[in-house]
XYZ file of C-alpha atoms in Angstrom:
651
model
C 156.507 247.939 223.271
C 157.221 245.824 220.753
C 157.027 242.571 222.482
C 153.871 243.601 223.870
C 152.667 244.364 220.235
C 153.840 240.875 219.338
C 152.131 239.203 222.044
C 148.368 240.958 220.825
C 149.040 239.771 217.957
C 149.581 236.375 218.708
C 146.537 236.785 221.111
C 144.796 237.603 218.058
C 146.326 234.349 216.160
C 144.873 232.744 219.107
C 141.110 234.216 218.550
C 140.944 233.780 215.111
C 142.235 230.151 215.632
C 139.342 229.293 217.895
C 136.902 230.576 216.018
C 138.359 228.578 212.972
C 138.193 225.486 215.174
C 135.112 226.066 216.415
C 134.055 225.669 212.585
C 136.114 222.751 211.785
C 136.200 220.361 214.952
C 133.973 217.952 216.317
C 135.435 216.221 219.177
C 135.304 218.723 222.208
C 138.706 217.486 223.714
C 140.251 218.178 220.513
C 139.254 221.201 220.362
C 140.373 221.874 223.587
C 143.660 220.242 223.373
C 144.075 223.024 220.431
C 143.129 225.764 222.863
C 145.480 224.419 225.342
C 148.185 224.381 222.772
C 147.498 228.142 221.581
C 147.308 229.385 225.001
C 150.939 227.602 225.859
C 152.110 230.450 223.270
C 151.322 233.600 225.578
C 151.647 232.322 228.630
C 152.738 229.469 231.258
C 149.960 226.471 230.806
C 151.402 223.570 231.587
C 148.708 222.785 234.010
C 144.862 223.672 232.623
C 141.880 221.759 232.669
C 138.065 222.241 231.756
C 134.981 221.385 233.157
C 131.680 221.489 231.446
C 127.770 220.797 232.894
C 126.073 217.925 232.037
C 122.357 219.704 231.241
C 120.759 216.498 230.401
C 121.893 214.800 233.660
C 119.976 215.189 237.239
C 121.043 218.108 239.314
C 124.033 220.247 238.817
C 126.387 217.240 237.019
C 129.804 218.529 235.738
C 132.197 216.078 233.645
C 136.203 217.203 233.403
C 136.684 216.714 229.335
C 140.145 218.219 229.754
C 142.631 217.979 231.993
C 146.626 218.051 232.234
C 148.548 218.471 235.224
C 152.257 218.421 235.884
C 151.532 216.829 239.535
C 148.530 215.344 240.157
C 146.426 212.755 237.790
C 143.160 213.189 236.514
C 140.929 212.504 239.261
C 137.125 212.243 237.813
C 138.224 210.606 234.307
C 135.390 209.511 231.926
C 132.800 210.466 235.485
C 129.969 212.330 235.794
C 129.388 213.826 239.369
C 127.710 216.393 241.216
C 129.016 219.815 241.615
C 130.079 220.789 245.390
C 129.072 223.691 247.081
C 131.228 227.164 246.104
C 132.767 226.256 249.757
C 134.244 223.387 248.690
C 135.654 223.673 245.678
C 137.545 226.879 243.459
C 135.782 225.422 240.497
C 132.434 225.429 241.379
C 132.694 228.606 242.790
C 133.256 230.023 239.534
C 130.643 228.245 237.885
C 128.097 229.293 240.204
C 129.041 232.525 240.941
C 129.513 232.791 237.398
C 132.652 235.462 237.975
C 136.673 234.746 237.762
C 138.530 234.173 240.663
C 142.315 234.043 240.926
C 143.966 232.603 243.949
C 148.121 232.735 245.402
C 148.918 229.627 246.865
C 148.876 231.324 250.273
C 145.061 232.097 250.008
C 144.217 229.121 249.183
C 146.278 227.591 252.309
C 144.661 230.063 254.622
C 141.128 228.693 252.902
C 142.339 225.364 253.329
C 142.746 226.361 257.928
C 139.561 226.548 258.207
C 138.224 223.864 255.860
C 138.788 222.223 252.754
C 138.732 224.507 249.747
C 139.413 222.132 246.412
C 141.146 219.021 246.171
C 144.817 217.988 244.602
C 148.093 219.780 244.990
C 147.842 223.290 246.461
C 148.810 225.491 243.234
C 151.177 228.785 243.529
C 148.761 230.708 241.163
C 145.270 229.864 240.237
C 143.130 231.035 238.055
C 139.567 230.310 236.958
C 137.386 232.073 234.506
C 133.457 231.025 233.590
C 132.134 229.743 230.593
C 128.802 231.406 229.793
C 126.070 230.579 227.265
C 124.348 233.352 225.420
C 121.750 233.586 228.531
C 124.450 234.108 230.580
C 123.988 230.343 232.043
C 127.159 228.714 232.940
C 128.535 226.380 230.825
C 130.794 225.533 232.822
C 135.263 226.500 233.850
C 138.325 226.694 232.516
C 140.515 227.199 234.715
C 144.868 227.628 234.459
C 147.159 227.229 237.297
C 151.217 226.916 238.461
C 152.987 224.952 241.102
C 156.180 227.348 240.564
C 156.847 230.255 242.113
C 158.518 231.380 239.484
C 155.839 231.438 236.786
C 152.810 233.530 237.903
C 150.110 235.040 235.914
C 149.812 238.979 235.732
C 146.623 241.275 235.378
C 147.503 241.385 231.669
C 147.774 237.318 231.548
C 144.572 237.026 233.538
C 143.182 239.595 231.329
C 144.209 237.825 228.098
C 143.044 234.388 229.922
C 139.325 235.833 230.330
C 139.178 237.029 227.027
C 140.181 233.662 225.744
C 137.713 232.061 227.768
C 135.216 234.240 226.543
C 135.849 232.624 222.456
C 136.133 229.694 224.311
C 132.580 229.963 225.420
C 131.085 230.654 221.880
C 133.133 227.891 220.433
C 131.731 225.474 223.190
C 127.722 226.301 222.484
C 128.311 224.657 218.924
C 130.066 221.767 220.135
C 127.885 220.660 222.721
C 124.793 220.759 220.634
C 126.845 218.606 218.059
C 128.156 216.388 221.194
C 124.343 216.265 222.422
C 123.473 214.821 219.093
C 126.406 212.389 218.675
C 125.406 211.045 221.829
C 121.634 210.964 220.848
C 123.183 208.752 217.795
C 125.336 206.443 220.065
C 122.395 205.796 222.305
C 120.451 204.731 219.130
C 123.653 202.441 218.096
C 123.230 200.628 220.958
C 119.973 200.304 221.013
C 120.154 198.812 217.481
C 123.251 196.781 218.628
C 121.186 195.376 221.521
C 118.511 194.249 219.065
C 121.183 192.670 217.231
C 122.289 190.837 220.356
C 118.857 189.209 220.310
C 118.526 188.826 217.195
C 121.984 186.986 216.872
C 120.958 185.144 219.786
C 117.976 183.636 218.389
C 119.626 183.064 215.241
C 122.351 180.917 217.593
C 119.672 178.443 219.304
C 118.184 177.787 215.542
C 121.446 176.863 214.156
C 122.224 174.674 217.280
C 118.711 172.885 217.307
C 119.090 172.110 213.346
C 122.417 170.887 213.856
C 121.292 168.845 216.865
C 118.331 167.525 214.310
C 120.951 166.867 211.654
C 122.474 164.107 214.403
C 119.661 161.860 213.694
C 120.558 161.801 209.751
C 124.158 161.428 210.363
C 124.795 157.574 209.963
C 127.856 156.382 212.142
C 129.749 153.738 213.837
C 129.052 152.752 217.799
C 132.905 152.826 218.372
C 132.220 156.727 217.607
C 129.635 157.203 220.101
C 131.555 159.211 222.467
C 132.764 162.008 219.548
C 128.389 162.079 218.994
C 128.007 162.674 222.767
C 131.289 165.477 222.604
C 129.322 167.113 219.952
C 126.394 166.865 221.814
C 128.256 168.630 224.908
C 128.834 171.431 223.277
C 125.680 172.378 221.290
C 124.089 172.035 224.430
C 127.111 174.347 226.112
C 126.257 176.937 223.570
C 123.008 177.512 224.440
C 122.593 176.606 228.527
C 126.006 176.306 230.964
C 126.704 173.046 231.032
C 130.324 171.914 232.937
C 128.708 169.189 234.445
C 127.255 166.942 231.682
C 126.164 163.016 232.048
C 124.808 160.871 229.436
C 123.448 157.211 230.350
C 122.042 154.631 228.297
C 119.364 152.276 229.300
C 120.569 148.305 228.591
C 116.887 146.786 228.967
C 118.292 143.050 228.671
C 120.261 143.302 231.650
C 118.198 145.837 233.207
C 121.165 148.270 233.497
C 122.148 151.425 232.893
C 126.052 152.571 231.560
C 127.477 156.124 231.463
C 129.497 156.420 227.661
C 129.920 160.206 228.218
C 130.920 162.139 231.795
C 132.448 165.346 232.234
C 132.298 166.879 235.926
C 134.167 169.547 237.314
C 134.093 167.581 240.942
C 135.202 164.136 239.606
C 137.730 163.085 236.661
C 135.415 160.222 236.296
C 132.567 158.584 236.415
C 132.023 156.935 239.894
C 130.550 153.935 237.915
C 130.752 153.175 234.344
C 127.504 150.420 234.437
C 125.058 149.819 237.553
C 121.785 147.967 238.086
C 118.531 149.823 237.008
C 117.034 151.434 240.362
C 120.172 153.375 241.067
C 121.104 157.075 241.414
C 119.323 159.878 239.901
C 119.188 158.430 236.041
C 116.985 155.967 237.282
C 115.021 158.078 238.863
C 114.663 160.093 236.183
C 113.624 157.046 233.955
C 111.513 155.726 236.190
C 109.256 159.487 236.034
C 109.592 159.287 232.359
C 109.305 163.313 232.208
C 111.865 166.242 232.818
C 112.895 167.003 236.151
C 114.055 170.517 237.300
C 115.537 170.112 241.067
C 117.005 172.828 243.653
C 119.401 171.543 246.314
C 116.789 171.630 248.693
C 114.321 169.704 246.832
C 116.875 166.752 245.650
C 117.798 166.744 249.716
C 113.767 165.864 250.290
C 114.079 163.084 247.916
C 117.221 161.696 249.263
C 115.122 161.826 252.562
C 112.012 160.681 251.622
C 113.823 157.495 249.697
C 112.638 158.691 246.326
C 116.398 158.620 245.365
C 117.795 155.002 246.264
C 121.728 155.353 246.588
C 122.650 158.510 244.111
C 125.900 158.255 242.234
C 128.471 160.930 242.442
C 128.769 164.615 244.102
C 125.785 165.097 245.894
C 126.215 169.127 246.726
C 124.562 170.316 243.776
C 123.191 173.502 243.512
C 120.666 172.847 240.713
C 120.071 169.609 238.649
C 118.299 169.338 235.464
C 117.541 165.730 234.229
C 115.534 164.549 230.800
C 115.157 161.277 229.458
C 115.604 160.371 225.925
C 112.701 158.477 224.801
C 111.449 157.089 221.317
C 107.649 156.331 221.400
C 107.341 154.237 224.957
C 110.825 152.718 224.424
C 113.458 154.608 226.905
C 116.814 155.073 225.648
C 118.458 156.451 228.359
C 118.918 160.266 229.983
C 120.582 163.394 229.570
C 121.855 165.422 232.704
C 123.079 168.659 233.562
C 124.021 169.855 236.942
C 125.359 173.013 238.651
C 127.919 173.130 241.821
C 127.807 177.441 241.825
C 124.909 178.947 243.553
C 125.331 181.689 240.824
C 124.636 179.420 238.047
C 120.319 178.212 238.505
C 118.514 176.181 235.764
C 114.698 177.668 234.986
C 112.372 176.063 232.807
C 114.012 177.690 229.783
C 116.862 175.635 230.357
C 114.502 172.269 230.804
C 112.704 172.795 227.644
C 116.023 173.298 225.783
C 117.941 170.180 227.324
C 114.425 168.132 226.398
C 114.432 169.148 223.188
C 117.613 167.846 222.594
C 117.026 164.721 224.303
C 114.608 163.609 222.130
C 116.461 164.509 219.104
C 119.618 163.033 220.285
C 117.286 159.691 221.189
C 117.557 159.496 217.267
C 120.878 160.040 216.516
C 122.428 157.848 219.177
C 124.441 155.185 216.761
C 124.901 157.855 214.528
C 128.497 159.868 214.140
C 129.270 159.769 210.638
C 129.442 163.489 210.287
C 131.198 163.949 213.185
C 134.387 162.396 211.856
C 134.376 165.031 209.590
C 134.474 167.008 212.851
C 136.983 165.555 214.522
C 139.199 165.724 211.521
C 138.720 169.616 211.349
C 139.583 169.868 215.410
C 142.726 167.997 214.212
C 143.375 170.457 211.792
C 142.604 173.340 213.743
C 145.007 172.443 216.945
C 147.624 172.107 214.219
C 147.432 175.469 213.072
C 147.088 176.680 216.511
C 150.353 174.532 217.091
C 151.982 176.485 214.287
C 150.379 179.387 214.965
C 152.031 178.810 218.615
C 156.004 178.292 217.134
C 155.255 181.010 214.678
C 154.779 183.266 217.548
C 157.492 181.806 219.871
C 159.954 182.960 216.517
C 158.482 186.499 216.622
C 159.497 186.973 220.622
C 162.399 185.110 219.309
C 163.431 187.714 216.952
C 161.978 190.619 218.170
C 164.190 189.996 221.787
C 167.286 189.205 219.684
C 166.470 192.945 217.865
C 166.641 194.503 221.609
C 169.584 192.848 222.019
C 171.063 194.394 218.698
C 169.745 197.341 219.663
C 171.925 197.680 223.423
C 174.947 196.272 221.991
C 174.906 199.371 219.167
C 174.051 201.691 221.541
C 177.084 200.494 223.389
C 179.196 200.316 219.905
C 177.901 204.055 219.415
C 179.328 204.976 223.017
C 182.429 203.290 221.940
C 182.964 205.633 218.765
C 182.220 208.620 220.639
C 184.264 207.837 223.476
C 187.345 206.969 221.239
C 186.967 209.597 219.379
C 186.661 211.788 222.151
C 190.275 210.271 223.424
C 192.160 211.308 220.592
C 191.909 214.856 221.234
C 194.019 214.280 224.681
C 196.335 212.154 223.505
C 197.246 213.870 220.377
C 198.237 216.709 222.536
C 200.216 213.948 224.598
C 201.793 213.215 221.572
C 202.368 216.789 220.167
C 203.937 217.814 224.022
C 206.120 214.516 223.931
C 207.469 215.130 220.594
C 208.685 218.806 221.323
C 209.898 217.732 224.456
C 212.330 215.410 222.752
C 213.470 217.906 220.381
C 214.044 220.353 223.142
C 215.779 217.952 224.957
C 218.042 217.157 221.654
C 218.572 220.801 221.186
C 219.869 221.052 225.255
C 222.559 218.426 224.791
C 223.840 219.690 221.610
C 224.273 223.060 223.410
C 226.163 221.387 226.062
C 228.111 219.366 223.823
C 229.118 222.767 221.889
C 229.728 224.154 225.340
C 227.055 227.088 224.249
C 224.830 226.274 227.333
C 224.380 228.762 229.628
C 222.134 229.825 233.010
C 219.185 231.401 230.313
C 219.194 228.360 228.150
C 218.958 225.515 231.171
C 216.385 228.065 232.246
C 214.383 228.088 229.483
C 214.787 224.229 229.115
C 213.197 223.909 232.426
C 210.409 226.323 231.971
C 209.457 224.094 228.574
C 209.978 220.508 230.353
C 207.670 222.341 233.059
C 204.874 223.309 231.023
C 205.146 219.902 228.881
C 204.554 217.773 231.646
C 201.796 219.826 233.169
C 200.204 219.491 229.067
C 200.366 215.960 229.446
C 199.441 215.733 233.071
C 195.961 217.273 232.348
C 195.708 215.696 229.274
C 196.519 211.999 230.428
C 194.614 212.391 233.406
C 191.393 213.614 230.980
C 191.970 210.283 228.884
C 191.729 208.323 231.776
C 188.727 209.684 233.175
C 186.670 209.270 230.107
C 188.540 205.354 229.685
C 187.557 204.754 233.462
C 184.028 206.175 232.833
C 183.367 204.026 229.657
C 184.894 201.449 230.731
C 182.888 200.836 233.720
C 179.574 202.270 232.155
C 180.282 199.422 229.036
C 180.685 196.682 231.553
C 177.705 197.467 233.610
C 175.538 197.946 229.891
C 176.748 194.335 229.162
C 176.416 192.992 232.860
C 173.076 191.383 234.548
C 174.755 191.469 237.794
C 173.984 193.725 241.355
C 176.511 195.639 243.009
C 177.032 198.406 244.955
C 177.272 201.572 243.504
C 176.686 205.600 244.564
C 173.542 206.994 242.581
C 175.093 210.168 242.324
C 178.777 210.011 241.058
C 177.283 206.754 238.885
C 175.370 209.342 237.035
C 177.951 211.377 236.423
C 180.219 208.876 235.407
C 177.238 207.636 232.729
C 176.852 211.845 231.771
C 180.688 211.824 231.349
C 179.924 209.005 228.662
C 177.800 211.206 226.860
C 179.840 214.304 226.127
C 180.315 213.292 222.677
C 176.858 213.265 222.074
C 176.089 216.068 224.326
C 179.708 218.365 222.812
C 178.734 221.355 220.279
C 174.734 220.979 221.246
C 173.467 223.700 222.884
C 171.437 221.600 225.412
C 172.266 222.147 229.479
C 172.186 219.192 231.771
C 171.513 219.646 235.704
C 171.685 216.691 237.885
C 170.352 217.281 241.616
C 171.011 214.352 243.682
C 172.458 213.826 247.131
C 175.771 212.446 247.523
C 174.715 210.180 249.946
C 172.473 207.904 247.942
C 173.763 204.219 247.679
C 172.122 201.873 246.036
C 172.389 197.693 245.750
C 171.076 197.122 241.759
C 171.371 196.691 238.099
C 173.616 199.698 237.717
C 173.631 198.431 233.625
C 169.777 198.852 233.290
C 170.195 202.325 235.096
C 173.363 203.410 232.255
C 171.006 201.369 229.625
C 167.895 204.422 231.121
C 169.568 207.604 231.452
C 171.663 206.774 228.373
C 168.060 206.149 226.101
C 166.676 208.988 227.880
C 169.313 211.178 226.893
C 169.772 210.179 223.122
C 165.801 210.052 222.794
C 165.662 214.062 223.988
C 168.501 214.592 221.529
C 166.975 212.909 218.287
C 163.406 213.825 219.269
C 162.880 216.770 221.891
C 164.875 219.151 220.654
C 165.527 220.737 217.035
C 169.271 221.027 215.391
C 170.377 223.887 217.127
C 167.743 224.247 219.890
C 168.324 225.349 223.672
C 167.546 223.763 225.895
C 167.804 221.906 229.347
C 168.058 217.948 230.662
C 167.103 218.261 234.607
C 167.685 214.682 236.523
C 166.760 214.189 240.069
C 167.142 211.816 242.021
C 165.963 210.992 245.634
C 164.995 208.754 248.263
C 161.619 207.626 249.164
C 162.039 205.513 252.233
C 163.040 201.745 250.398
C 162.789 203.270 246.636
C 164.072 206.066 244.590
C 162.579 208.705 243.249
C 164.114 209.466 239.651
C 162.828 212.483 237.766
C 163.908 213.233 234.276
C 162.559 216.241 232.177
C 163.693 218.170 228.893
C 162.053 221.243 227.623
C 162.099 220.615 224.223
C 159.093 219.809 221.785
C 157.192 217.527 224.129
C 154.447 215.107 221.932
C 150.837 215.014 221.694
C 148.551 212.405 223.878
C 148.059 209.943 220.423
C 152.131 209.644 220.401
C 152.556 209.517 224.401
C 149.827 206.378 224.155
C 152.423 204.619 221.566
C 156.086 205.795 223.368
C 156.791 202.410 224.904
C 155.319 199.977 221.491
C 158.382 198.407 220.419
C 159.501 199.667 216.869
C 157.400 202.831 217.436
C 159.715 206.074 216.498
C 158.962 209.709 214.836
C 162.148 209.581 213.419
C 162.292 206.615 211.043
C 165.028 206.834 208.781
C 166.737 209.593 210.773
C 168.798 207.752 213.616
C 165.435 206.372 215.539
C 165.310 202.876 215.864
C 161.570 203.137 217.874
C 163.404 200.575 220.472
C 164.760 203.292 222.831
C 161.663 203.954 225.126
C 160.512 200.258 224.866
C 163.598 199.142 226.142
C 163.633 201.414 229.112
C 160.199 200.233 230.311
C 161.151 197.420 230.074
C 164.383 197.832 232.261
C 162.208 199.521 234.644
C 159.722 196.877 235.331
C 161.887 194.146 234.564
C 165.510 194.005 236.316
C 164.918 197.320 238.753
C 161.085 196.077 239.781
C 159.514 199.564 239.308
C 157.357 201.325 237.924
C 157.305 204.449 235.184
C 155.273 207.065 234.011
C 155.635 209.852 231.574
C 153.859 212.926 231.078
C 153.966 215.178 228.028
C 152.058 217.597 225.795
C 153.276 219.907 222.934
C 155.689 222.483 223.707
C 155.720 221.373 227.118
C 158.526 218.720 226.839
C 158.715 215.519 228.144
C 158.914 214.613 232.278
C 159.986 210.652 233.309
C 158.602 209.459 236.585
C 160.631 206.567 237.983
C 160.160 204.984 240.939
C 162.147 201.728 241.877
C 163.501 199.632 245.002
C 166.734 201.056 246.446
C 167.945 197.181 247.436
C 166.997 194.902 244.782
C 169.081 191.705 247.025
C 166.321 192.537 249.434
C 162.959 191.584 247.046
């Protein structure tokens, strides 16, 4: 009676907290991570997950905002989709038949003969309850569910779960008006942001036409011609694509034309630095005095029809854009731009941009006096990126030495535990070796007095007897924990393969650990087969279950908590399957996201070095080539899901 009167009231906790949070929050998966977190308090919930309607979308379109789940992952994250028929799936059952329905793991099988009822891992107990609006329109399910036989949910729990649902419900109206309008408010940020976009883009092609302008006043050097036609490059890159960029200049004495500037993606160089007026496409383009916009079809009729005499260069162009740079009658020479991708077309955009330029840049040909200036700042720049570059090479510098620091005093740690856990054996080595002399002193003196009789060589006997069996199990318990840490410390401090049994490996590593593990009220169950062998890094495995063990120590449990370390291991055809869980304090989803940052810990200044979980990942997808995820919420603990190759000589 009286744990049932403690569990209404903490159902009434539970209300009132809702209702509170219904008040206070604004983010609907916070909310509901809340919920989730209450309802872990009354009952099993390690698997629960909520689905609302989307009312402003076409049709019946639900959206899963919450969802946690031991086994499977979240399979409609951040998607909107259409609800399935009540036939099809538990959930829209519910919604639609706007009732609760609980389901055993065998109904849902039997569903499952005759066609498929949900999708995911079949769950032991199931339970869904409706979300209803104040017209009694369906917001939408929340639904709860086990994969263990051993936790099921009773009339009282599914009693206790409707009810809940119920607040839930009220709670959710609120929200979702508050959700509609935050959306409303994003859609008008982007709108706005969009505008920006334009705006910013407009802004961009007036900056790069003054400074293409400001070439003309820029007085310079002809030796700096090409740094003019680099600059040139790229105001023109910033406003059309231009990889392929040719710039010629027209030599009217000798009736020639020569190529200063060339940058192709097809050829390193220029086929011909200087050729005779009549040639290629730039004297084509000369020749029409006026911009030219060409497909590869069209500059393939010209090549037939003799338009183009002899073109210079890559002729599989996809589209060509070519402008010549002219001051009054007089023609300087031409500006080109071409395209090998399909996917990248010029339009006449593009051709009124590139002749704009030209005949700016017609201007500003000798000129490059404030491009020095420019070249000096590129210069500066790619020597700050250069010491930018060995400033960071120092940081992965230091920050790999710190993981190295970080093993080696995990393995000094392990050495102080270890020895200290020695001295308890060997003292009582001592303490039986010491009497045993005595007695032995004590024997002789008797037989030198001639005092010694049956009772005393007796009891002489019984003592050597029990001595040696005192130091038998003691030596023999010293060497077992040497043997242990002595092979788990060389394999911590090895890179090398070798051949080692999964299961008595682990034991040898949990053997290791008894100092940490002695006086803490914490249970550790390994199931793994004997038969496992393995051909890897058995260091980086000691380096994993040994970080994995400390971390649930320092951070899962409290001082003086129960609780339980299950480790499984098994095969999975070329890879192992290794499962570690605790029960202790689990985290929330903002400190899951940050469990592998380096330096990341909850326990700064209290024995957590925030280097423990960073170092396993990296141990995991480094030496054993595998892959890990982790899955945790508060109060449910904290599950590992490793899964590397068995044979690493083999990859």
């Amino acid at each position: 009676m009286e744990s049932r009167l403690r569990r209404l009231e903490a159902v009434q906790e539970i209300l009132l907290e809702i209702g509170q949070l219904s008040n206070s929050c604004t983010d609907i998966t916070v909310f509901l991570q809340s919920v989730h977190a209450a309802l872990g308090r009354i009952m099993y919930a390690a698997n629960f997950y909520v689905a609302l309607s989307e009312r402003d979308a076409p049709g019946n379109a639900v959206r899963f905002v919450y969802f946690v789940d031991e086994v499977d992952d979240h399979p409609y994250k951040d998607e909107l989709l259409q609800l399935a028929s009540p036939d099809q799936s538990p959930t829209a059952w519910v919604m639609l038949n706007k009732q609760r329905l609980v389901m055993t793991g065998d109904e849902q099988r039997a569903r499952d003969e005759n066609d498929v009822f949900g999708i995911g891992t079949v769950a032991e107990h199931w339970i869904g309850c409706p979300l209803m609006d104040q017209n009694h329109e369906a917001l939408g399910a929340m639904v709860i569910q086990s994969y263990d036989k051993e936790h099921t949910y009773s009339e009282e729990d599914q009693a206790l779960f409707a009810q809940i649902a119920n607040h839930v419900s009220s709670a959710l109206q609120g929200l979702q008006s508050m959700d509609r309008l935050e959306r409303a408010v994003r859609e008008r940020t982007l709108e706005l942001e969009r505008e920006v976009a334009e705006r910013s883009k407009a802004e961009r092609l007036q900056r790069a036409l003054y400074e293409i302008a400001s070439l003309s006043a820029s007085a310079s050097a002809e030796s700096d011609a090409k740094v003019l036609y680099a600059r040139l490059h790229d105001i023109v890159g910033s406003l059309i694509t231009a990889r392929n960029f040719l710039v010629g200049l027209y030599h009217p004495k000798s009736d020639e034309i020569s190529i200063p500037y060339f940058v192709d993606e097809k050829d390193m160089e220029a086929p011909v630095k200087r050729f005779e007026y009549g040639l290629g496409m730039s004297s084509f383009v000369l020749k029409k005095r006026t911009p030219m916009l060409l497909d590869g079809a069209t500059f393939a009729g010209l090549m037939a029809s003799g338009e183009i005499n002899e073109p210079l260069g890559n002729q599989g162009i996809a589209s060509w854009i070519g402008v010549p740079m002219l001051v009054g009658e007089q023609a300087l020479g031409v500006i080109i731009v071409q395209s090998y991708d399909a996917s990248v077309l010029y339009t006449q955009a593009e051709l009124d941009i590139l002749a704009f330029v030209a005949n700016h840049t017609a201007a500003a040909i000798a000129r490059t006096r404030a491009d020095l200036a420019i070249r000096r700042a590129k210069a500066e720049l790619e020597e700050q990126n250069r010491a930018l570059a060995t400033a960071l090479t120092q940081l992965q510098t230091a920050q790999g030495e710190l993981v190295r620091q970080e093993k080696l005093a995990s393995l000094g740690r392990l050495v102080a535990g270890v020895a200290h856990e020695i001295n308890t054996p060997l003292g009582i080595c001592v303490t039986a070796t010491s009497h045993l002399v005595e007695e032995l002193r004590l024997c002789k003196l008797d037989m030198a007095e001639g005092v010694l009789d049956e009772d005393g060589l007796h009891q002489f006997f019984d003592t050597v007897d029990q001595s040696l069996k005192i130091m038998t199990t003691n030596t023999q318990r010293a060497a077992a924990l040497v043997r242990s840490f002595k092979q788990v410390a060389v394999d911590q401090s090895s890179d090398n393969i070798r051949h080692f049994n999964l299961r008595k490996y682990l034991d040898e590593v949990l053997l290791s650990l008894q100092p940490k593990l002695k006086g803490k009220p914490i249970a550790v169950k390994v199931d793994c087969p004997n038969d496992i062998h393995l051909e890897s890094f058995p260091g980086a495995v000691s380096q994993i279950v040994t970080n994995m063990v400390v971390n649930s120590l320092v951070h899962g449990f409290e001082e003086g908590q129960q609780g339980q370390i299950r480790i499984t291991g098994k095969l999975d055809g070329d890879h192992i399957l290794f499962d570690y869980s605790d029960d202790g304090i689990g985290m929330d989803a903002t400190t899951l996201q940050q469990l592998f940052d380096p330096f990341f810990t909850t326990k700064r200044g209290s024995g957590g070095s925030g280097l423990g979980a960073h170092i396993l990942y990296n141990l995991v997808t480094g030496p054993l080539g595998g892959t890990v995820k982790v899955v945790s919420s508060p109060g449910m603990g904290l599950h590992y899901h490793l899964r590397f190759p068995r044979d690493q000589r083999k990859i």
